[in-house]
PDB file of C-alpha atoms in Angstrom:
ATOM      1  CA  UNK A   1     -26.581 -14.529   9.062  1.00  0.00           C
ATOM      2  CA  UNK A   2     -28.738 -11.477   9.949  1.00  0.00           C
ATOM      3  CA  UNK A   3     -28.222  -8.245   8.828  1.00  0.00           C
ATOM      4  CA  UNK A   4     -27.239  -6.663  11.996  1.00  0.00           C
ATOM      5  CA  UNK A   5     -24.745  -9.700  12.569  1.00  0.00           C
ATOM      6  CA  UNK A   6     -23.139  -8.982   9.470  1.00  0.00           C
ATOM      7  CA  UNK A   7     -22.794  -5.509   9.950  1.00  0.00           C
ATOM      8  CA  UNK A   8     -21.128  -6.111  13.580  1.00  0.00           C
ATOM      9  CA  UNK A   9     -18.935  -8.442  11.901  1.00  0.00           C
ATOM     10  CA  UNK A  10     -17.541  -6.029   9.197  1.00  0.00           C
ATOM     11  CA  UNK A  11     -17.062  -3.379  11.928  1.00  0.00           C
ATOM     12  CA  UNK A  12     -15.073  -5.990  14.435  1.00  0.00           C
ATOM     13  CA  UNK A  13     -12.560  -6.557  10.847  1.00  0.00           C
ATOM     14  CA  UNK A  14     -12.391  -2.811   9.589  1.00  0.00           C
ATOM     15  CA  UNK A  15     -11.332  -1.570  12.892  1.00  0.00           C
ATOM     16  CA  UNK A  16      -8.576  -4.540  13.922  1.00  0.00           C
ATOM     17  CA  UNK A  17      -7.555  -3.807  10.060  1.00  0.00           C
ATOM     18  CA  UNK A  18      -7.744   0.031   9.557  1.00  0.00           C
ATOM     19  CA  UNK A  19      -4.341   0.721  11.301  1.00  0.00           C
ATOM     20  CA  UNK A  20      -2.504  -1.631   8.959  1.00  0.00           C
ATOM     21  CA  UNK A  21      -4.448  -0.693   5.968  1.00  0.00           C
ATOM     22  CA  UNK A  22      -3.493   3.155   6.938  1.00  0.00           C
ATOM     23  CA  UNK A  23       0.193   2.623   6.830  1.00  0.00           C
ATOM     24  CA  UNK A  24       0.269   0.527   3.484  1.00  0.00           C
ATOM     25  CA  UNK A  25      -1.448   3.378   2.109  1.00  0.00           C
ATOM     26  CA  UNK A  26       0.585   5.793   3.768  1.00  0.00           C
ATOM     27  CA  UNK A  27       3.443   4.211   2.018  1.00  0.00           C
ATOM     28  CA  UNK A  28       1.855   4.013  -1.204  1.00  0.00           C
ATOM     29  CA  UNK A  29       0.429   8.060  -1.347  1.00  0.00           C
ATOM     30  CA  UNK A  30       2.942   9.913   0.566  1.00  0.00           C
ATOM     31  CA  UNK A  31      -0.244  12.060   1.787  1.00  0.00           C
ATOM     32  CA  UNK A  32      -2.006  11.204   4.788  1.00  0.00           C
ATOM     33  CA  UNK A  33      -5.686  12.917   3.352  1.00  0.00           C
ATOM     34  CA  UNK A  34      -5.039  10.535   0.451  1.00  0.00           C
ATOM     35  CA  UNK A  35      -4.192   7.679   2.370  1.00  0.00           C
ATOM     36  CA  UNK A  36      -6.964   8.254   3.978  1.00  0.00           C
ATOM     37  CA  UNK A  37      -9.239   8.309   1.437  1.00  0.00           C
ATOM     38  CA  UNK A  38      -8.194   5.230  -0.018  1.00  0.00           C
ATOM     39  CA  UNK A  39      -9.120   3.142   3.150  1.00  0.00           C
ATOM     40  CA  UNK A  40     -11.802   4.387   3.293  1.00  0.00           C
ATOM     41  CA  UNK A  41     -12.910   3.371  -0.444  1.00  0.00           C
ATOM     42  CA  UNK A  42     -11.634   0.282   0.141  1.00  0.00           C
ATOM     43  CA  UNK A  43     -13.355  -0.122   3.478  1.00  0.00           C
ATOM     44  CA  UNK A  44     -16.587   0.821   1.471  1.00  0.00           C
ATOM     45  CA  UNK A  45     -16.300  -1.277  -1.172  1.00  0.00           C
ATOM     46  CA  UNK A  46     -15.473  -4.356   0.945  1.00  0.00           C
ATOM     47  CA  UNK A  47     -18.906  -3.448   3.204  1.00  0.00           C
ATOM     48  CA  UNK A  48     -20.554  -3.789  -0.312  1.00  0.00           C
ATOM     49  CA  UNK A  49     -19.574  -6.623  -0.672  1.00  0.00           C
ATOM     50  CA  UNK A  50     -19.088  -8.312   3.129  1.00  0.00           C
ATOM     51  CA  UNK A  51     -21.108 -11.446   2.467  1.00  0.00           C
ATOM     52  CA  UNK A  52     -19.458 -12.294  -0.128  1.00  0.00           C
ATOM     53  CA  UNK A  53     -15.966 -11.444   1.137  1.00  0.00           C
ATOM     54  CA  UNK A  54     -16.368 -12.402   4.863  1.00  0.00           C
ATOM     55  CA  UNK A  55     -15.275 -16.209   4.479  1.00  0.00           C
ATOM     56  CA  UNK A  56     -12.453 -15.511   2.285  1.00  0.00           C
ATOM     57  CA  UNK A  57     -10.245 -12.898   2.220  1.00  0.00           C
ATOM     58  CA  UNK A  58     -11.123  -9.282   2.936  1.00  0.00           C
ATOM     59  CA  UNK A  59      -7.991  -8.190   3.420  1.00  0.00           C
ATOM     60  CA  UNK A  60      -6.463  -9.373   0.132  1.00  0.00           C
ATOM     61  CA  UNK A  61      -9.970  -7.052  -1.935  1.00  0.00           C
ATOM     62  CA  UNK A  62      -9.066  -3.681   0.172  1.00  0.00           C
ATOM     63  CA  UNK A  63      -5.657  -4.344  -0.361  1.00  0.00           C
ATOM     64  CA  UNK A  64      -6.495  -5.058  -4.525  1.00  0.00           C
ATOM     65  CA  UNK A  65      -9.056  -1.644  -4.100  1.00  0.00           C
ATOM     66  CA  UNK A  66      -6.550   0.188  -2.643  1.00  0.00           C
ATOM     67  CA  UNK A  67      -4.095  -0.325  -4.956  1.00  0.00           C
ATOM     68  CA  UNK A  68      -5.880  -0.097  -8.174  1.00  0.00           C
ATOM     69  CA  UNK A  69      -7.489   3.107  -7.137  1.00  0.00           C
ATOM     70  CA  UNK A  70      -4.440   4.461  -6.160  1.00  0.00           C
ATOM     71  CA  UNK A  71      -3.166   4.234  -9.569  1.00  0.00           C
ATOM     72  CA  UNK A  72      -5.682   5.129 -11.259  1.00  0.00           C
ATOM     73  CA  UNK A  73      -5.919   8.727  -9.133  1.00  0.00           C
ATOM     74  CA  UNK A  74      -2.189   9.109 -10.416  1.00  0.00           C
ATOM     75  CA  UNK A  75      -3.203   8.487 -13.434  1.00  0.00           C
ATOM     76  CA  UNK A  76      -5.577  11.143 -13.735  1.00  0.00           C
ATOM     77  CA  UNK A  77      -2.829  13.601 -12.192  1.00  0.00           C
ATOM     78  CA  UNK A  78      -0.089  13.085 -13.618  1.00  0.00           C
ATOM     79  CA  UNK A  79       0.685  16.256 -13.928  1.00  0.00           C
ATOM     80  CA  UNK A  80       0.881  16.811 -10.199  1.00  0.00           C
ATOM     81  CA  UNK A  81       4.361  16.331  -8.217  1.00  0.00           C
ATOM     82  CA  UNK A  82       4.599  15.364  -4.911  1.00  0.00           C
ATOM     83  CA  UNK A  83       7.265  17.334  -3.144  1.00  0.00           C
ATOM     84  CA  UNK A  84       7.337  15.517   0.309  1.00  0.00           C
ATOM     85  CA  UNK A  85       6.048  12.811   1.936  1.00  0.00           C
ATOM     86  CA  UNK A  86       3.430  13.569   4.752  1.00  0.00           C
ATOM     87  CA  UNK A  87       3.655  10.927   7.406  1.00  0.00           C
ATOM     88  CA  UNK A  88       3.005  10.732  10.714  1.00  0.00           C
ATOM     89  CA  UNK A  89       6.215   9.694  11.978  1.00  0.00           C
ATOM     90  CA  UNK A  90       4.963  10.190  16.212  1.00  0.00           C
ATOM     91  CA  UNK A  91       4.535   6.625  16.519  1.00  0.00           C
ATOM     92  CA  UNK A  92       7.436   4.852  18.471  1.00  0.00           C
ATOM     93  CA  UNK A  93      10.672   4.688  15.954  1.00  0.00           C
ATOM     94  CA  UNK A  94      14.010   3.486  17.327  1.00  0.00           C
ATOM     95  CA  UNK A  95      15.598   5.292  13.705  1.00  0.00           C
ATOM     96  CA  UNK A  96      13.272   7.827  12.960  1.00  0.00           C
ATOM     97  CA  UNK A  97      16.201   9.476  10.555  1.00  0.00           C
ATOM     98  CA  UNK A  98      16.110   6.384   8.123  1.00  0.00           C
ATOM     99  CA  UNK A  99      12.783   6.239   8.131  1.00  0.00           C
ATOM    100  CA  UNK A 100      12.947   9.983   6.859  1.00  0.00           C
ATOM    101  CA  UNK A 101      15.369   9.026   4.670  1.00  0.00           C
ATOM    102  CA  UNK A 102      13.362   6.006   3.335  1.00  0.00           C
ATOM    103  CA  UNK A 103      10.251   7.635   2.639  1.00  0.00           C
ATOM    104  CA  UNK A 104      11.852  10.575   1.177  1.00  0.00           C
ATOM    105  CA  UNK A 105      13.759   7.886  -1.311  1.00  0.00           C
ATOM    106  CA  UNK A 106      10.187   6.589  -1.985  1.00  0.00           C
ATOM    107  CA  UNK A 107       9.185   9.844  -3.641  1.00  0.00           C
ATOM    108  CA  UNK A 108      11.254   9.354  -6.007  1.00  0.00           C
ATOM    109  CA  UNK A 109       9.397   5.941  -7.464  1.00  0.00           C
ATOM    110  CA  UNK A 110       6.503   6.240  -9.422  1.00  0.00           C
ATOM    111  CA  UNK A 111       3.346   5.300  -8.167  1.00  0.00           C
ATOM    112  CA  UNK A 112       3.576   0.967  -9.425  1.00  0.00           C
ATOM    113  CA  UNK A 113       7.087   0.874  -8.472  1.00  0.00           C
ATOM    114  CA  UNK A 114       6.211   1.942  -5.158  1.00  0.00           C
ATOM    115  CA  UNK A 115       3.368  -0.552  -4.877  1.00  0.00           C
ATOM    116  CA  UNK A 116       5.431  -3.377  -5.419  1.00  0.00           C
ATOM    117  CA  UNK A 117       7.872  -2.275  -2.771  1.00  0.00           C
ATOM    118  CA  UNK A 118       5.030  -1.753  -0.492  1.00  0.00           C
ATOM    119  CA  UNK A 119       3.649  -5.041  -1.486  1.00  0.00           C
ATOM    120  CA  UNK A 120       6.476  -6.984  -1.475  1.00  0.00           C
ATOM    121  CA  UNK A 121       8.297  -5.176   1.693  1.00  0.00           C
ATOM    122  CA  UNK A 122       5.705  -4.201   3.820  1.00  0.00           C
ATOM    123  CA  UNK A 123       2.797  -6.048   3.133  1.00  0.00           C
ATOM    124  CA  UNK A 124       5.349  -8.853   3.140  1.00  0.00           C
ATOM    125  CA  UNK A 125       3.415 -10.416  -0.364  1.00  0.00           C
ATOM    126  CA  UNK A 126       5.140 -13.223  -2.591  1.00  0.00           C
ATOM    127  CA  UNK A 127       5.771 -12.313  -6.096  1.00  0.00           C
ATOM    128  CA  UNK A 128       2.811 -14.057  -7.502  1.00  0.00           C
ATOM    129  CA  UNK A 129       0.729 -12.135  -4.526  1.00  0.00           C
ATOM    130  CA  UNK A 130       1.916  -8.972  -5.582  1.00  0.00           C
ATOM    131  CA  UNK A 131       1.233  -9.547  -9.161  1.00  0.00           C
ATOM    132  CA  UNK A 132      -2.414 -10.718  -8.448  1.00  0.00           C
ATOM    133  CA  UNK A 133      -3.221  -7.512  -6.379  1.00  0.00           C
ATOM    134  CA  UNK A 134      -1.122  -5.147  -9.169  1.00  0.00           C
ATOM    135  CA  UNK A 135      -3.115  -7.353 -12.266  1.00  0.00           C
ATOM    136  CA  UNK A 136       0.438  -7.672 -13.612  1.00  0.00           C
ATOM    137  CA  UNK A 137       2.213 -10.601 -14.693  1.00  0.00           C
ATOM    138  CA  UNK A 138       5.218 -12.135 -12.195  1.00  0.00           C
ATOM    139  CA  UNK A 139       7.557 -10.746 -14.606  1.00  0.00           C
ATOM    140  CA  UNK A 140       6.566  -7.350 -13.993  1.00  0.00           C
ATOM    141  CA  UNK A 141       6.550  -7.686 -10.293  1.00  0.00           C
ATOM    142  CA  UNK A 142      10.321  -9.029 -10.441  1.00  0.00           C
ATOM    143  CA  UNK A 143      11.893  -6.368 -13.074  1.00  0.00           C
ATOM    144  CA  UNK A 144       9.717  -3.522 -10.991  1.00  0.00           C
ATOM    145  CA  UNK A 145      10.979  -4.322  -7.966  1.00  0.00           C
ATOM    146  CA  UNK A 146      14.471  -5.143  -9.630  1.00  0.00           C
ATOM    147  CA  UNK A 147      14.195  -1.483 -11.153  1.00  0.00           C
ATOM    148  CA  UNK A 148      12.742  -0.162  -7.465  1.00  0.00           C
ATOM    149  CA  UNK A 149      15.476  -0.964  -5.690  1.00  0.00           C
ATOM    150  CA  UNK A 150      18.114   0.478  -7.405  1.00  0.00           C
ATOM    151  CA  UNK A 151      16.448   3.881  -7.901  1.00  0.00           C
ATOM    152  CA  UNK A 152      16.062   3.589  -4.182  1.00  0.00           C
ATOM    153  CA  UNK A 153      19.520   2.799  -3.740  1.00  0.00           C
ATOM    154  CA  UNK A 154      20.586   5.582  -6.051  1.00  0.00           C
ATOM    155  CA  UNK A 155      18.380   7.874  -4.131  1.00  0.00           C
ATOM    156  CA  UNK A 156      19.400   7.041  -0.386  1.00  0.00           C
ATOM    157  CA  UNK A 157      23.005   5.273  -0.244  1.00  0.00           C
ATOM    158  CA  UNK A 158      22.827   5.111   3.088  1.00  0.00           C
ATOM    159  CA  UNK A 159      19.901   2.618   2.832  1.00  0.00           C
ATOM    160  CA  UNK A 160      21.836   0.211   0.880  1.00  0.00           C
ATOM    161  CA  UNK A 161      22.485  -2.511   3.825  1.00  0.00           C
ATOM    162  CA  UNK A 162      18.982  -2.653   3.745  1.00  0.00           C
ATOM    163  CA  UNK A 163      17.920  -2.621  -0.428  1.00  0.00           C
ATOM    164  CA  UNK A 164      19.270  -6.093  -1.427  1.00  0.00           C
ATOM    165  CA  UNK A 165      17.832  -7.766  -3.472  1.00  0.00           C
ATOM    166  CA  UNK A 166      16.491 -12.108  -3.177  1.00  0.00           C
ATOM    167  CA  UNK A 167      18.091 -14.197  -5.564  1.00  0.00           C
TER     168      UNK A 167
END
C-alpha cells in the first residue's frame, strides 16, 4: 500500500471509531479535556503504528493505550481528587437521572476498578479481554469487578437492579 492510501485508511477508522473511543474514555476519566486527550494519544500512537495494526485489531491497541495511560496519569496524581464527573450528558437519554446517578457512583472507584467496569460493561469485553487490555491476570479482573460492584452498589442503591453480578 502507498503512503497516501494508508493514511486515508487510518482517517476512514479514527473517525467511524472516535465517538466510541470518546465515551469509553469519558467513562474511564470523568473529565471530558482528559478524555480527550487520551484519544487522542491513542489515536496517535495507533497512526504510528497503522501498518502494522491495520489487518488486525486497532481497536483492541487504542483501547490497551488508552487504558494504560490512563493509569499511569493517576498514578502520577494521586494526590488529586476528582469532585464530579464532567460529561456531556446532551446526547439523547431516555433516564438521564440514573445516568447522573451512575456516573456520580463511578467517582467513587478508583481509576482500575473503573476500567474493568468500563471494560467489562461498556466495552462489553470477556474477562480474559479485559485482563489482556488491563495486563492483569483473570483473577484480578473477576475480584475487581466483584469488589466494583459492590462499592457501586453501596454508593447508588438505587442502581442495584442493574449491578448484579454473572455467576
Amino acid at each position: 500500500m502507498t503512503e497516501q492510501s494508508d493514511r486515508d485508511e487510518f482517517t476512514r477508522w479514527a473517525r467511524a471509531r472516535q465517538g466510541h473511543l470518546l465515551r469509553a474514555s469519558l467513562l474511564l476519566t470523568g473529565d471530558r479535556q482528559r478524555a480527550e486527550d487520551l484519544v487522542q494519544e491513542a489515536l496517535t500512537k495507533v497512526a504510528m503504528r497503522w501498518s502494522r495494526l491495520r489487518g488486525s485489531s486497532p481497536d483492541a491497541y487504542a483501547r490497551t493505550v488508552m487504558y494504560h495511560d490512563h493509569v499511569s496519569w493517576w498514578r502520577k496524581r494521586r494526590h488529586e481528587v476528582l469532585t464530579a464527573y464532567d460529561v456531556d450528558l446532551t446526547r439523547s437519554d431516555p433516564e438521564p437521572e440514573r445516568r447522573i446517578v451512575l456516573l456520580a457512583a463511578l467517582g467513587a472507584l478508583t481509576p482500575r476498578q473503573r476500567a474493568v467496569i468500563v471494560l467489562r460493561y461498556f466495552e462489553d469485553l470477556s474477562e480474559r479481554d479485559a485482563a489482556e487490555v488491563l495486563g492483569v491476570s483473570i483473577g484480578t479482573v473477576k475480584s475487581q469487578t466483584h469488589l466494583s460492584l459492590r462499592r457501586l452498589r453501596e454508593a447508588a442503591p438505587e442502581l442495584a437492579e442493574f449491578l448484579h453480578e454473572e455467576s
